[in-house]
Amino acid sequence: DLLQWPQISKCRSPEMETFSCYWTAGNFYNLTVPRILQLLYKKSNEEDWKECPDYITSGQNSCYFNASYTSVWTPYCVQLASKNEVYDKKCFSVDEIVLPDPPVHLNWTLLNTSQTGIHGDIQVRWDPPPTADVRKGWITLEYELQYKEVNETKWKELKPRLSTMVPLYSLKTARDYEIRIRSRQRTSEKFGEFSEILYVSFSQIGIGCDHCTEEVEFPWFLVVVFGVCGLAVTVISIMLSKQPRLKMLIFPPVPVPKIKGIDPDLLKKGKLDEVNSILACHDSYKTQLYNDDLWVEFIELDIEDPDEKNRASDTDRLLSEDHLKSHSCLGAKDDDSGRASCCEPDIPETDFSASDTCDATSDSDQFKKATEKEEDLLCLDRQDNDESLPSLANTEPQRQHRNTQSENSHLWAPFGDSDESPRPSVHTQISNQNSLTSTDFYAQVSDITPAGRVVLSPGQKSKLGRAQHEGCTEQNFNMDNTYFCEADVKKCIAVTSHEENEPHVQEQSYNEDGYFTTESLTTTVANLRASTAAPPSSEMPVADYTSIHIVHSPQGLVLNATALPVPDKEFNVSCGYVSTDQLNKIMP
Amino acid sequence: MSAKGASLKGLLLVVLLVSHMLLTKEGVTSLPICPNGSVNCQLSLEELFDRAVKLSHYIHFLSSEMFNEFDERYAQGRGFIAKAVNSCHTASLTTPEDKEQAQQIHHEDLLNLILGVLRSWNDPLVHLASEVQRIKEAPETILWKAVEIEEQNKRLLEGMEKIVGRVHSGEVENDIYTPWDGLPSLQLADEDSRLFAFYNLLHCLRRDSHKIDNYLKVLKCRLIHDNNC
C-alpha cells in the first residue's frame, strides 16, 4: 500500500456559527512510532498558531470550533501537524465552507387524484435543519428535492427552491415512491447531506390502484415521424405545384436586380449587342431628347411582361433597316419620346433597333429645325395629317394597300423589299397616318387591367382639341377591324358630343383618367356609328387594346386574338396593332 | 423605410425581452413601482427592504461567480490561495463577525455600517470595471459582471440611503468610509502581481457583498418580520 500522509479532508460549517475540521490519519501509524496529530489554527490577524479547542465533539480525527471561536468573515488557516512536521494546511473563511444539515420532518399529503385513479398529486413538506437559524435571517437556505419510484435507479430532481414545501404531480398510484431532500446556502454551489428518505405509498391511504391498466403512453415517436413526413410531403408538393401564387406565398422569390428594359434572358442568350444598345440608350440619350412635350414625359411603360421583353429583342432584329433613320415622324417620335420608349421593349411599334433610333438623335434634331414646331416631331400637325388622311382613307385600295404593305414592311423586315422607290413619300404619308392614328403609339398608360391589358389615357386635350371635325366623319372608321385607337374614338366622341350633346357620351369622352372600358367604347362607337351614319357593320369591336401575346420572329406579332373574323379588305393598321388573323393574311 | 423601422423595432423588442428574461432569472425582477410615480410616492419600508435584499443578493451572486471564473482562469497554479489574502481595505470598519454581535448591534448602527461599506466600495468598483478590461484576454463574462456589479452597487446605495432616511430618528451619520488605495496594484507591470491584486480585490468583494447581504437579511427579519422570517 501506498504511504498516505495525514491530510485534512474538509472543514465545514453547518450554520455559519460554528465549524469543524476533519482529517484522515493515513496509514502512517503502521510504519513509525505513533505520533500525535495536532490541529493548529490561526486567524489572519494573529501571529501564533493555536491548538484546536475541541477534539471530541465532532468525532474522531476532528476539531470543533464553537461559536466563541468562530468569526465568520475572518480568514483562518489550519494546519495538521505533529511535533515538528506539518502535514497539511488549509486556509479559508467560514462563509465559504457552509454546508447545511439536511432538512427534517419530511411528510406528504395527498392533493388529488385523477378521475381514473391512476395518477395522483401530492404535497411534500419539511422543516429546515434545526441548526440553521433561518428565522432570524442569519442564513438563507434553498432546497432540492429528488424522487424516484422504488424500483428505479435514477433520481429525478426538482429545481432548487426557497420554500419548504413542493407539490409533486402525476405520480402513479400503483407505484411507491422515495423522496429525499438536501439543502445549501443560497449563494453556494455545494449541497449538504441528504435527508432521510421519505416513502410514499398510495395504498397505505387506501387509494392504491393495483389492478389498474397501464395507460398507453403518448406515441411520441409516431407523432414525430408522421409529422415530419407530412411536412416534407407538403413542402415538396408546394415546390412542384404549378400554382405560382401558392408558391410565391410560401417561397417568395428572391428579388434579383433588374435593369428596366433588359431581359435577363438577353444576357443569357448572349445578345450583348442589344443589351449594350439598350444600356447606351438609358445613359446618354435620355436628357438630350427631353423636351417640353408632354408625350415625352409620360412615356414610361413598366409592363414587366416577359413576352414583351422578348418582343423587344425580336423586333429589334426585325426592324434593322437603315432607312428608318430618315426623318420620319415616327422615327423622330421615337427619339422624342425619351429613351424610355426607345428602350422600353413593350411597345411594339417602336421596335426599331435601338441603336438605330439612338443614332437617329441627330436626325430628330434636324427634323426639329426643319419643322420648327415641337408638335411636328410627333406629327400631330393635324393639317397635314388630315390632308393626307383622306388620301389614305380614300377609295384607293391599291395605294393604301401598298402603303399598308410598305408600312407592314416597316414593321416586318422580310416583307419590305419591294417598295424601295416610293418609300420616302410613302414614308411620310405612312408616318403621317401613323402619327395621326398612332398618336396612341405613344401614350400615357393610365392603367393596366387585371387581365393584363394596357389602357392608355387619352392624349393631350389641347392637341385633341384641335382635332378636326371632319376627321371623325371622313375617317373611314373601320368597324371591321378588331382594334381601333382610343384617340380615334375620342375625337369622334368630341365631335359627336358637340353635335349630339349626349350626356353620357360627353362624360365618357372627357374621362381623362382611368379606363375606357370596353362597354363604354363600344357604346360610343355605336353612337358614333349612329351619328355619322356610317355603313352599319354587323361586327362590333370587342377589345380596345390588347396586349401582345407572342412575338413570332421574324414573322411578326401575335396578339391576344379575339375570335372575330377579319373581313377581306384592306385593314387599317391603326395603333399598329394587328390581330392574329390579319397577321396570317400577311404572312406567306 | 417603414419595413426597416419595423424590423429595428422588432429587434429592439426582442433584445429587451431577452434581457428582461435574463434579469428575471437572476432574481432582479422589477417590483411594482409607485402608482403615482411622483414625489408623493412612498414605498413601504417592507418594499424597500425587499428590493435592497434582492439587490444585495444579486451583487453577491455576481461577485461570487466572477471570483470563481477568475480563479479558474488565472489563479490556477499560481498559488494565490496559499498566499492567503486578504487585507481588504474595509477591514478597518468594525462589522459584526458572528450572529451574536449581529443580534446585539443597534439597527441604526448596522445600517450606517452597511452604508459605509457600500460607499467604500464605490471607488474600487469603478476602477475594477475599467482595469479588468486591460487583463489579457479577459473573458466577456468577467467584463460584463464587473460593469454590472458597479451599477447595482450604486442602486443599492441609493436604496439604502432611502431606508436610512426612513428609519433614522436623528441625524444621519455620513462619516463611515474607508478610502481605497489599491489602484496602483491593479496597474502593475508584472502580470503575476497584477493578477494577484485582482484576485485579492475580487475575494474581498465577494466577502463584503456576502456580509452586506447577510446584514440586510438580518435587519429585514428583525424590523419587518419581527424575527420570524
mmCIF file of C-alpha atoms in Angstrom, chain A residues 342-493:
data_model
loop_
_atom_site.group_PDB
_atom_site.id
_atom_site.type_symbol
_atom_site.label_atom_id
_atom_site.label_comp_id
_atom_site.label_asym_id
_atom_site.label_seq_id
_atom_site.Cartn_x
_atom_site.Cartn_y
_atom_site.Cartn_z
ATOM 1 C CA CYS A 342 -36.739 53.664 -77.257
ATOM 2 C CA CYS A 343 -35.571 51.307 -74.646
ATOM 3 C CA GLU A 344 -38.914 50.156 -73.445
ATOM 4 C CA PRO A 345 -39.382 46.985 -75.269
ATOM 5 C CA ASP A 346 -43.017 46.684 -74.640
ATOM 6 C CA ILE A 347 -44.293 48.984 -77.279
ATOM 7 C CA PRO A 348 -44.335 47.003 -80.419
ATOM 8 C CA GLU A 349 -44.351 49.895 -82.790
ATOM 9 C CA THR A 350 -41.208 51.377 -81.564
ATOM 10 C CA ASP A 351 -39.203 48.348 -82.247
ATOM 11 C CA PHE A 352 -36.594 49.766 -84.374
ATOM 12 C CA SER A 353 -33.260 48.550 -83.499
ATOM 13 C CA ALA A 354 -32.409 50.548 -80.510
ATOM 14 C CA SER A 355 -29.111 51.636 -81.874
ATOM 15 C CA ASP A 356 -30.759 52.988 -84.938
ATOM 16 C CA THR A 357 -33.172 55.105 -83.054
ATOM 17 C CA CYS A 358 -30.497 56.234 -80.722
ATOM 18 C CA ASP A 359 -28.285 57.152 -83.550
ATOM 19 C CA ALA A 360 -31.144 58.955 -85.077
ATOM 20 C CA THR A 361 -30.910 61.688 -82.498
ATOM 21 C CA SER A 362 -29.226 63.971 -84.873
ATOM 22 C CA ASP A 363 -31.910 63.155 -87.314
ATOM 23 C CA SER A 364 -34.543 64.196 -84.875
ATOM 24 C CA ASP A 365 -32.778 67.459 -84.215
ATOM 25 C CA GLN A 366 -32.538 68.211 -87.848
ATOM 26 C CA PHE A 367 -36.105 67.379 -88.227
ATOM 27 C CA LYS A 368 -36.943 69.662 -85.398
ATOM 28 C CA LYS A 369 -35.197 72.527 -87.016
ATOM 29 C CA ALA A 370 -36.881 71.739 -90.221
ATOM 30 C CA THR A 371 -40.346 71.901 -88.890
ATOM 31 C CA GLU A 372 -39.837 74.482 -86.192
ATOM 32 C CA LYS A 373 -42.655 73.062 -84.354
ATOM 33 C CA GLU A 374 -42.483 70.795 -81.409
ATOM 34 C CA GLU A 375 -45.622 69.072 -82.275
ATOM 35 C CA ASP A 376 -44.323 68.166 -85.627
ATOM 36 C CA LEU A 377 -41.989 65.800 -84.017
ATOM 37 C CA LEU A 378 -44.903 63.809 -83.039
ATOM 38 C CA CYS A 379 -46.520 64.546 -86.302
ATOM 39 C CA LEU A 380 -49.509 65.939 -84.530
ATOM 40 C CA ASP A 381 -49.985 68.551 -87.158
ATOM 41 C CA ARG A 382 -53.462 67.741 -87.990
ATOM 42 C CA GLN A 383 -53.474 69.830 -91.086
ATOM 43 C CA ASP A 384 -51.031 67.683 -92.842
ATOM 44 C CA ASN A 385 -52.437 64.581 -91.473
ATOM 45 C CA ASP A 386 -55.927 65.338 -92.308
ATOM 46 C CA GLU A 387 -54.952 66.161 -95.780
ATOM 47 C CA SER A 388 -53.131 63.014 -96.045
ATOM 48 C CA LEU A 389 -55.771 61.075 -94.315
ATOM 49 C CA PRO A 390 -58.419 61.467 -96.871
ATOM 50 C CA SER A 391 -55.894 60.497 -99.394
ATOM 51 C CA LEU A 392 -55.188 57.467 -97.449
ATOM 52 C CA ALA A 393 -58.654 56.825 -96.451
ATOM 53 C CA ASN A 394 -59.970 57.267 -99.896
ATOM 54 C CA THR A 395 -61.035 54.548 -102.092
ATOM 55 C CA GLU A 396 -57.650 53.822 -103.381
ATOM 56 C CA PRO A 397 -57.340 50.452 -102.080
ATOM 57 C CA GLN A 398 -54.291 49.745 -104.008
ATOM 58 C CA ARG A 399 -52.376 52.647 -102.778
ATOM 59 C CA GLN A 400 -53.474 52.221 -99.341
ATOM 60 C CA HIS A 401 -52.842 48.655 -99.560
ATOM 61 C CA ARG A 402 -49.484 49.421 -100.801
ATOM 62 C CA ASN A 403 -48.995 51.897 -98.082
ATOM 63 C CA THR A 404 -50.076 49.495 -95.572
ATOM 64 C CA GLN A 405 -47.977 46.958 -97.225
ATOM 65 C CA SER A 406 -44.984 49.121 -97.000
ATOM 66 C CA GLU A 407 -45.938 50.037 -93.574
ATOM 67 C CA ASN A 408 -46.091 46.447 -92.823
ATOM 68 C CA SER A 409 -42.741 46.207 -94.323
ATOM 69 C CA HIS A 410 -41.798 48.813 -91.890
ATOM 70 C CA LEU A 411 -42.617 46.524 -89.156
ATOM 71 C CA TRP A 412 -41.552 43.301 -90.620
ATOM 72 C CA ALA A 413 -38.381 43.475 -92.473
ATOM 73 C CA PRO A 414 -38.634 40.410 -94.655
ATOM 74 C CA PHE A 415 -41.569 41.839 -96.439
ATOM 75 C CA GLY A 416 -40.418 45.251 -97.199
ATOM 76 C CA ASP A 417 -38.037 44.948 -100.031
ATOM 77 C CA SER A 418 -40.413 45.526 -102.806
ATOM 78 C CA ASP A 419 -41.120 49.119 -102.057
ATOM 79 C CA GLU A 420 -37.822 50.693 -102.445
ATOM 80 C CA SER A 421 -38.559 53.614 -104.687
ATOM 81 C CA PRO A 422 -41.686 55.183 -103.370
ATOM 82 C CA ARG A 423 -40.555 54.762 -99.934
ATOM 83 C CA PRO A 424 -39.763 58.314 -98.954
ATOM 84 C CA SER A 425 -43.118 59.767 -99.885
ATOM 85 C CA VAL A 426 -44.945 56.808 -98.735
ATOM 86 C CA HIS A 427 -42.910 57.057 -95.724
ATOM 87 C CA THR A 428 -44.118 60.474 -94.807
ATOM 88 C CA GLN A 429 -47.653 59.601 -95.599
ATOM 89 C CA ILE A 430 -47.420 56.493 -93.704
ATOM 90 C CA SER A 431 -45.752 58.264 -90.940
ATOM 91 C CA ASN A 432 -48.392 60.895 -91.006
ATOM 92 C CA GLN A 433 -51.010 58.334 -90.953
ATOM 93 C CA ASN A 434 -49.222 56.568 -88.322
ATOM 94 C CA SER A 435 -48.780 59.737 -86.465
ATOM 95 C CA LEU A 436 -52.433 60.517 -86.597
ATOM 96 C CA THR A 437 -53.774 57.165 -85.971
ATOM 97 C CA SER A 438 -50.994 56.271 -83.776
ATOM 98 C CA THR A 439 -50.808 59.282 -81.688
ATOM 99 C CA ASP A 440 -51.531 56.452 -79.475
ATOM 100 C CA PHE A 441 -48.370 54.791 -80.478
ATOM 101 C CA TYR A 442 -47.053 56.558 -77.507
ATOM 102 C CA ALA A 443 -49.481 57.211 -74.858
ATOM 103 C CA GLN A 444 -49.592 57.602 -71.232
ATOM 104 C CA VAL A 445 -50.508 54.371 -69.719
ATOM 105 C CA SER A 446 -53.123 55.203 -67.251
ATOM 106 C CA ASP A 447 -53.716 51.776 -66.012
ATOM 107 C CA ILE A 448 -53.239 48.107 -66.503
ATOM 108 C CA THR A 449 -56.227 45.892 -66.278
ATOM 109 C CA PRO A 450 -56.035 42.797 -64.196
ATOM 110 C CA ALA A 451 -56.343 40.788 -67.351
ATOM 111 C CA GLY A 452 -53.089 42.238 -68.498
ATOM 112 C CA ARG A 453 -54.353 44.774 -70.882
ATOM 113 C CA VAL A 454 -52.967 48.205 -71.151
ATOM 114 C CA VAL A 455 -55.281 51.120 -71.040
ATOM 115 C CA LEU A 456 -53.815 54.254 -72.415
ATOM 116 C CA SER A 457 -55.087 57.511 -71.236
ATOM 117 C CA PRO A 458 -56.441 59.895 -73.692
ATOM 118 C CA GLY A 459 -53.970 62.110 -75.366
ATOM 119 C CA GLN A 460 -53.403 65.720 -74.765
ATOM 120 C CA LYS A 461 -56.594 67.538 -74.646
ATOM 121 C CA SER A 462 -55.100 70.564 -76.293
ATOM 122 C CA LYS A 463 -53.946 68.605 -79.180
ATOM 123 C CA LEU A 464 -57.103 66.716 -79.395
ATOM 124 C CA GLY A 465 -58.960 69.899 -79.141
ATOM 125 C CA ARG A 466 -57.510 70.760 -82.440
ATOM 126 C CA ALA A 467 -58.914 67.649 -83.869
ATOM 127 C CA GLN A 468 -60.728 68.468 -86.980
ATOM 128 C CA HIS A 469 -64.324 67.751 -87.072
ATOM 129 C CA GLU A 470 -64.047 66.260 -90.394
ATOM 130 C CA GLY A 471 -61.526 63.881 -89.143
ATOM 131 C CA CYS A 472 -64.208 61.930 -87.491
ATOM 132 C CA THR A 473 -66.700 61.818 -90.241
ATOM 133 C CA GLU A 474 -64.293 61.380 -93.047
ATOM 134 C CA GLN A 475 -62.223 58.927 -91.418
ATOM 135 C CA ASN A 476 -63.007 55.535 -92.503
ATOM 136 C CA PHE A 477 -63.797 54.250 -89.161
ATOM 137 C CA ASN A 478 -63.311 50.700 -89.832
ATOM 138 C CA MET A 479 -65.550 48.817 -87.597
ATOM 139 C CA ASP A 480 -64.475 45.617 -89.052
ATOM 140 C CA ASN A 481 -61.134 45.968 -87.602
ATOM 141 C CA THR A 482 -60.940 44.348 -84.283
ATOM 142 C CA TYR A 483 -58.861 47.130 -82.933
ATOM 143 C CA PHE A 484 -59.239 50.801 -83.017
ATOM 144 C CA CYS A 485 -57.466 53.556 -81.307
ATOM 145 C CA GLU A 486 -58.822 55.227 -78.329
ATOM 146 C CA ALA A 487 -57.793 58.566 -79.723
ATOM 147 C CA ASP A 488 -59.851 57.976 -82.779
ATOM 148 C CA VAL A 489 -62.824 57.256 -80.668
ATOM 149 C CA LYS A 490 -62.097 60.206 -78.549
ATOM 150 C CA LYS A 491 -62.032 62.554 -81.431
ATOM 151 C CA CYS A 492 -65.208 61.182 -82.687
ATOM 152 C CA ILE A 493 -66.664 61.420 -79.283
#
